[in-house]
Amino acid sequence: MAKNDIPSHVGFIPDGNRRWAMDHGLPKEAGYAHGINPGLLLYEKCKECGIKEASIFCFTQDNTKRPSIQKQAFSEASVAFAFEIARRGAALLVVGDETSTQFPKALKEFRQRQGVGMKVNLLVNYGWEWDLAGLKNGGLRSEEVSRLDLIVRWGGGRRLSGFLPVQSVYADLYYRDEYWPDFDPQHFEHALAWFKNQDQTLGG
């Protein structure tokens, strides 16, 4: 099998926003807004590196159990990020349960992909059980999202937390201990360099 030095589809789990805020003497909910600019930097870096598709965890159905002030903060940050990357030319698809009151109404138009640039999938009010439940009606609810090659997680966690379980089956997993708001483009450069050295056999 030919070795792919550049992953076609990369997933991102931008964790550690609340811990970052607390370390900076801020209320937990303040961390989410500080994650928007790093996300825009990462989006531009992906385009620069020739990544064809990116999937980003914004918030899950489990996250909506948090205090309302935090829910409002991560919902507003997700909307702000979505509209900015759409403005910058992303082919944007939002994947999540739009029938719930937890889903931002402003993003409903993106439940069908809009745009023709680099594909970006934002997981908003997403749940792995919600996704798989679509199989009862013939297909995953995330069926437009392709198989992942690489997943990068910030914040020190070593788990997927329900991130696109079907598309993740053969993904290589790369972890950073830095909190997401402290993102540096070199983090992604290091992830890509690490990916080149992985044995991508897809089980063959």
mmCIF file of C-alpha atoms in Angstrom:
data_model
loop_
_atom_site.group_PDB
_atom_site.id
_atom_site.type_symbol
_atom_site.label_atom_id
_atom_site.label_comp_id
_atom_site.label_asym_id
_atom_site.label_seq_id
_atom_site.Cartn_x
_atom_site.Cartn_y
_atom_site.Cartn_z
ATOM 1 C CA MET A 1 0.000 0.000 0.000
ATOM 2 C CA ALA A 2 1.310 3.437 -0.921
ATOM 3 C CA LYS A 3 2.239 5.502 2.098
ATOM 4 C CA ASN A 4 0.389 8.780 2.537
ATOM 5 C CA ASP A 5 2.638 11.426 4.043
ATOM 6 C CA ILE A 6 -0.167 13.973 4.344
ATOM 7 C CA PRO A 7 -3.437 12.822 5.901
ATOM 8 C CA SER A 8 -6.485 13.490 3.762
ATOM 9 C CA HIS A 9 -8.875 13.893 6.713
ATOM 10 C CA VAL A 10 -7.839 15.085 10.179
ATOM 11 C CA GLY A 11 -9.991 15.238 13.298
ATOM 12 C CA PHE A 12 -9.398 17.729 16.104
ATOM 13 C CA ILE A 13 -10.442 17.559 19.758
ATOM 14 C CA PRO A 14 -9.714 21.022 21.212
ATOM 15 C CA ASP A 15 -9.884 20.228 24.925
ATOM 16 C CA GLY A 16 -8.787 22.118 28.031
ATOM 17 C CA ASN A 17 -10.642 25.421 27.605
ATOM 18 C CA ARG A 18 -12.071 25.479 31.137
ATOM 19 C CA ARG A 19 -8.796 24.461 32.786
ATOM 20 C CA TRP A 20 -6.974 27.139 30.782
ATOM 21 C CA ALA A 21 -9.431 29.767 32.022
ATOM 22 C CA MET A 22 -9.009 28.717 35.648
ATOM 23 C CA ASP A 23 -5.209 28.811 35.315
ATOM 24 C CA HIS A 24 -5.562 32.399 34.073
ATOM 25 C CA GLY A 25 -7.817 33.492 36.922
ATOM 26 C CA LEU A 26 -10.931 33.543 34.731
ATOM 27 C CA PRO A 27 -14.301 31.849 35.166
ATOM 28 C CA LYS A 28 -14.508 28.473 33.432
ATOM 29 C CA GLU A 29 -16.887 29.685 30.734
ATOM 30 C CA ALA A 30 -14.412 32.375 29.612
ATOM 31 C CA GLY A 31 -12.123 29.753 28.095
ATOM 32 C CA TYR A 32 -14.302 28.960 25.090
ATOM 33 C CA ALA A 33 -14.038 32.396 23.480
ATOM 34 C CA HIS A 34 -10.250 32.097 23.767
ATOM 35 C CA GLY A 35 -10.441 28.972 21.620
ATOM 36 C CA ILE A 36 -11.850 30.731 18.549
ATOM 37 C CA ASN A 37 -8.679 32.398 17.243
ATOM 38 C CA PRO A 38 -6.621 29.199 17.707
ATOM 39 C CA GLY A 39 -9.267 27.426 15.636
ATOM 40 C CA LEU A 40 -8.908 29.973 12.862
ATOM 41 C CA LEU A 41 -5.133 29.568 12.946
ATOM 42 C CA LEU A 42 -5.562 25.811 12.675
ATOM 43 C CA TYR A 43 -8.008 26.162 9.780
ATOM 44 C CA GLU A 44 -5.514 28.285 7.839
ATOM 45 C CA LYS A 45 -2.710 25.830 8.680
ATOM 46 C CA CYS A 46 -4.774 22.935 7.336
ATOM 47 C CA LYS A 47 -5.343 24.779 4.063
ATOM 48 C CA GLU A 48 -1.638 25.606 3.839
ATOM 49 C CA CYS A 49 -0.701 21.947 4.351
ATOM 50 C CA GLY A 50 -3.141 20.627 1.755
ATOM 51 C CA ILE A 51 -5.546 18.903 4.137
ATOM 52 C CA LYS A 52 -8.724 18.055 2.211
ATOM 53 C CA GLU A 53 -11.105 17.561 5.135
ATOM 54 C CA ALA A 54 -11.139 18.470 8.818
ATOM 55 C CA SER A 55 -13.582 17.499 11.568
ATOM 56 C CA ILE A 56 -13.683 19.502 14.805
ATOM 57 C CA PHE A 57 -15.369 18.691 18.113
ATOM 58 C CA CYS A 58 -17.296 21.797 19.199
ATOM 59 C CA PHE A 59 -19.607 20.368 21.842
ATOM 60 C CA THR A 60 -21.370 17.104 22.562
ATOM 61 C CA GLN A 61 -24.778 16.212 23.902
ATOM 62 C CA ASP A 62 -23.017 15.234 27.136
ATOM 63 C CA ASN A 63 -21.444 18.706 27.345
ATOM 64 C CA THR A 64 -24.929 20.237 27.469
ATOM 65 C CA LYS A 65 -25.292 18.860 31.012
ATOM 66 C CA ARG A 66 -22.890 21.581 32.177
ATOM 67 C CA PRO A 67 -24.071 24.830 33.850
ATOM 68 C CA SER A 68 -26.130 27.084 31.570
ATOM 69 C CA ILE A 69 -23.524 29.857 31.537
ATOM 70 C CA GLN A 70 -20.988 27.381 30.118
ATOM 71 C CA LYS A 71 -23.491 26.043 27.579
ATOM 72 C CA GLN A 72 -24.183 29.554 26.345
ATOM 73 C CA ALA A 73 -20.452 30.274 26.081
ATOM 74 C CA PHE A 74 -19.491 27.193 24.068
ATOM 75 C CA SER A 75 -22.576 27.528 21.878
ATOM 76 C CA GLU A 76 -21.751 31.157 21.056
ATOM 77 C CA ALA A 77 -18.108 30.273 20.399
ATOM 78 C CA SER A 78 -19.186 27.486 18.031
ATOM 79 C CA VAL A 79 -21.459 29.834 16.078
ATOM 80 C CA ALA A 80 -18.813 32.553 15.831
ATOM 81 C CA PHE A 81 -16.213 30.072 14.598
ATOM 82 C CA ALA A 82 -18.597 28.470 12.095
ATOM 83 C CA PHE A 83 -19.592 31.743 10.452
ATOM 84 C CA GLU A 84 -15.998 32.964 10.260
ATOM 85 C CA ILE A 85 -14.654 29.872 8.518
ATOM 86 C CA ALA A 86 -17.663 29.923 6.190
ATOM 87 C CA ARG A 87 -16.745 33.527 5.374
ATOM 88 C CA ARG A 88 -13.192 32.360 4.671
ATOM 89 C CA GLY A 89 -14.435 29.844 2.115
ATOM 90 C CA ALA A 90 -14.799 26.560 3.991
ATOM 91 C CA ALA A 91 -17.223 23.959 2.647
ATOM 92 C CA LEU A 92 -18.977 23.750 5.998
ATOM 93 C CA LEU A 93 -21.124 20.932 7.344
ATOM 94 C CA VAL A 94 -22.460 20.943 10.906
ATOM 95 C CA VAL A 95 -23.136 17.461 12.302
ATOM 96 C CA GLY A 96 -25.386 17.184 15.347
ATOM 97 C CA ASP A 97 -28.946 16.826 16.569
ATOM 98 C CA GLU A 98 -30.683 19.890 15.167
ATOM 99 C CA THR A 99 -34.040 18.766 16.599
ATOM 100 C CA SER A 100 -32.831 19.601 20.117
ATOM 101 C CA THR A 101 -33.168 23.005 21.791
ATOM 102 C CA GLN A 102 -29.439 22.685 22.579
ATOM 103 C CA PHE A 103 -28.585 23.051 18.880
ATOM 104 C CA PRO A 104 -27.881 26.674 17.867
ATOM 105 C CA LYS A 105 -30.620 27.790 15.481
ATOM 106 C CA ALA A 106 -28.126 29.937 13.578
ATOM 107 C CA LEU A 107 -26.301 26.798 12.393
ATOM 108 C CA LYS A 108 -29.287 24.884 11.013
ATOM 109 C CA GLU A 109 -28.536 26.065 7.480
ATOM 110 C CA PHE A 110 -25.226 24.193 7.673
ATOM 111 C CA ARG A 111 -26.820 20.812 8.372
ATOM 112 C CA GLN A 112 -26.402 20.533 4.597
ATOM 113 C CA ARG A 113 -22.893 21.331 3.411
ATOM 114 C CA GLN A 114 -22.471 24.909 2.197
ATOM 115 C CA GLY A 115 -19.499 26.135 0.165
ATOM 116 C CA VAL A 116 -16.894 24.655 -2.162
ATOM 117 C CA GLY A 117 -13.557 25.066 -0.339
ATOM 118 C CA MET A 118 -11.802 22.705 2.072
ATOM 119 C CA LYS A 119 -14.356 20.464 3.754
ATOM 120 C CA VAL A 120 -14.872 21.291 7.425
ATOM 121 C CA ASN A 121 -17.213 19.269 9.628
ATOM 122 C CA LEU A 122 -18.168 20.822 12.961
ATOM 123 C CA LEU A 123 -19.615 18.495 15.571
ATOM 124 C CA VAL A 124 -22.243 20.573 17.364
ATOM 125 C CA ASN A 125 -24.588 18.981 19.909
ATOM 126 C CA TYR A 126 -23.133 15.722 18.609
ATOM 127 C CA GLY A 127 -23.494 12.342 20.286
ATOM 128 C CA TRP A 128 -22.095 9.025 19.169
ATOM 129 C CA GLU A 129 -25.329 7.230 20.107
ATOM 130 C CA TRP A 130 -27.353 9.799 18.138
ATOM 131 C CA ASP A 131 -25.027 9.215 15.172
ATOM 132 C CA LEU A 132 -25.256 5.420 15.256
ATOM 133 C CA ALA A 133 -29.034 5.518 15.767
ATOM 134 C CA GLY A 134 -29.263 6.651 12.153
ATOM 135 C CA LEU A 135 -28.373 3.108 11.106
ATOM 136 C CA LYS A 136 -31.936 2.120 12.003
ATOM 137 C CA ASN A 137 -33.021 4.283 9.068
ATOM 138 C CA GLY A 138 -30.360 3.140 6.650
ATOM 139 C CA GLY A 139 -27.239 5.173 7.415
ATOM 140 C CA LEU A 140 -25.078 7.001 9.911
ATOM 141 C CA ARG A 141 -26.220 10.508 10.687
ATOM 142 C CA SER A 142 -22.614 11.495 9.918
ATOM 143 C CA GLU A 143 -22.563 9.552 6.640
ATOM 144 C CA GLU A 144 -21.250 12.569 4.702
ATOM 145 C CA VAL A 145 -18.082 12.536 6.828
ATOM 146 C CA SER A 146 -15.257 10.411 5.411
ATOM 147 C CA ARG A 147 -12.922 8.027 7.237
ATOM 148 C CA LEU A 148 -10.371 9.792 9.436
ATOM 149 C CA ASP A 149 -6.627 9.362 8.932
ATOM 150 C CA LEU A 150 -5.369 11.282 11.973
ATOM 151 C CA ILE A 151 -6.928 12.638 15.166
ATOM 152 C CA VAL A 152 -5.176 15.316 17.241
ATOM 153 C CA ARG A 153 -6.320 16.004 20.801
ATOM 154 C CA TRP A 154 -5.211 18.832 23.096
ATOM 155 C CA GLY A 155 -5.614 19.088 26.867
ATOM 156 C CA GLY A 156 -3.783 15.947 27.972
ATOM 157 C CA GLY A 157 -6.643 13.462 27.570
ATOM 158 C CA ARG A 158 -5.906 10.105 25.950
ATOM 159 C CA ARG A 159 -9.390 9.193 24.798
ATOM 160 C CA LEU A 160 -11.785 9.802 21.901
ATOM 161 C CA SER A 161 -14.758 10.901 24.037
ATOM 162 C CA GLY A 162 -17.210 9.604 21.448
ATOM 163 C CA PHE A 163 -15.590 11.405 18.511
ATOM 164 C CA LEU A 164 -16.971 9.982 15.233
ATOM 165 C CA PRO A 165 -16.580 6.335 16.290
ATOM 166 C CA VAL A 166 -17.105 4.796 12.856
ATOM 167 C CA GLN A 167 -14.832 7.203 10.963
ATOM 168 C CA SER A 168 -12.142 6.799 13.662
ATOM 169 C CA VAL A 169 -11.668 3.048 13.250
ATOM 170 C CA TYR A 170 -8.240 3.266 11.568
ATOM 171 C CA ALA A 171 -7.181 6.756 12.636
ATOM 172 C CA ASP A 172 -3.769 7.389 14.162
ATOM 173 C CA LEU A 173 -4.102 9.254 17.469
ATOM 174 C CA TYR A 174 -1.774 12.097 18.441
ATOM 175 C CA TYR A 175 -2.014 13.862 21.807
ATOM 176 C CA ARG A 176 -0.831 17.214 23.148
ATOM 177 C CA ASP A 177 -0.722 18.136 26.829
ATOM 178 C CA GLU A 178 -1.192 21.860 26.140
ATOM 179 C CA TYR A 179 -4.644 23.308 26.703
ATOM 180 C CA TRP A 180 -6.426 24.242 23.498
ATOM 181 C CA PRO A 181 -6.290 28.062 23.908
ATOM 182 C CA ASP A 182 -2.479 27.713 23.992
ATOM 183 C CA PHE A 183 -2.470 26.204 20.494
ATOM 184 C CA ASP A 184 0.641 26.842 18.427
ATOM 185 C CA PRO A 185 0.793 25.948 14.711
ATOM 186 C CA GLN A 186 3.904 23.897 15.512
ATOM 187 C CA HIS A 187 1.671 21.473 17.416
ATOM 188 C CA PHE A 188 0.041 20.518 14.132
ATOM 189 C CA GLU A 189 3.361 20.467 12.300
ATOM 190 C CA HIS A 190 4.656 17.993 14.894
ATOM 191 C CA ALA A 191 1.501 15.888 14.481
ATOM 192 C CA LEU A 192 2.017 15.719 10.722
ATOM 193 C CA ALA A 193 5.691 14.799 11.143
ATOM 194 C CA TRP A 194 4.682 12.049 13.590
ATOM 195 C CA PHE A 195 1.993 10.812 11.185
ATOM 196 C CA LYS A 196 4.574 10.290 8.429
ATOM 197 C CA ASN A 197 6.301 7.679 10.584
ATOM 198 C CA GLN A 198 3.185 5.641 11.316
ATOM 199 C CA ASP A 199 2.538 2.296 9.653
ATOM 200 C CA GLN A 200 -0.720 2.963 7.817
ATOM 201 C CA THR A 201 -1.747 -0.553 6.772
ATOM 202 C CA LEU A 202 -5.486 -0.197 7.549
ATOM 203 C CA GLY A 203 -5.262 -3.689 8.979
ATOM 204 C CA GLY A 204 -3.731 -5.192 5.822
#
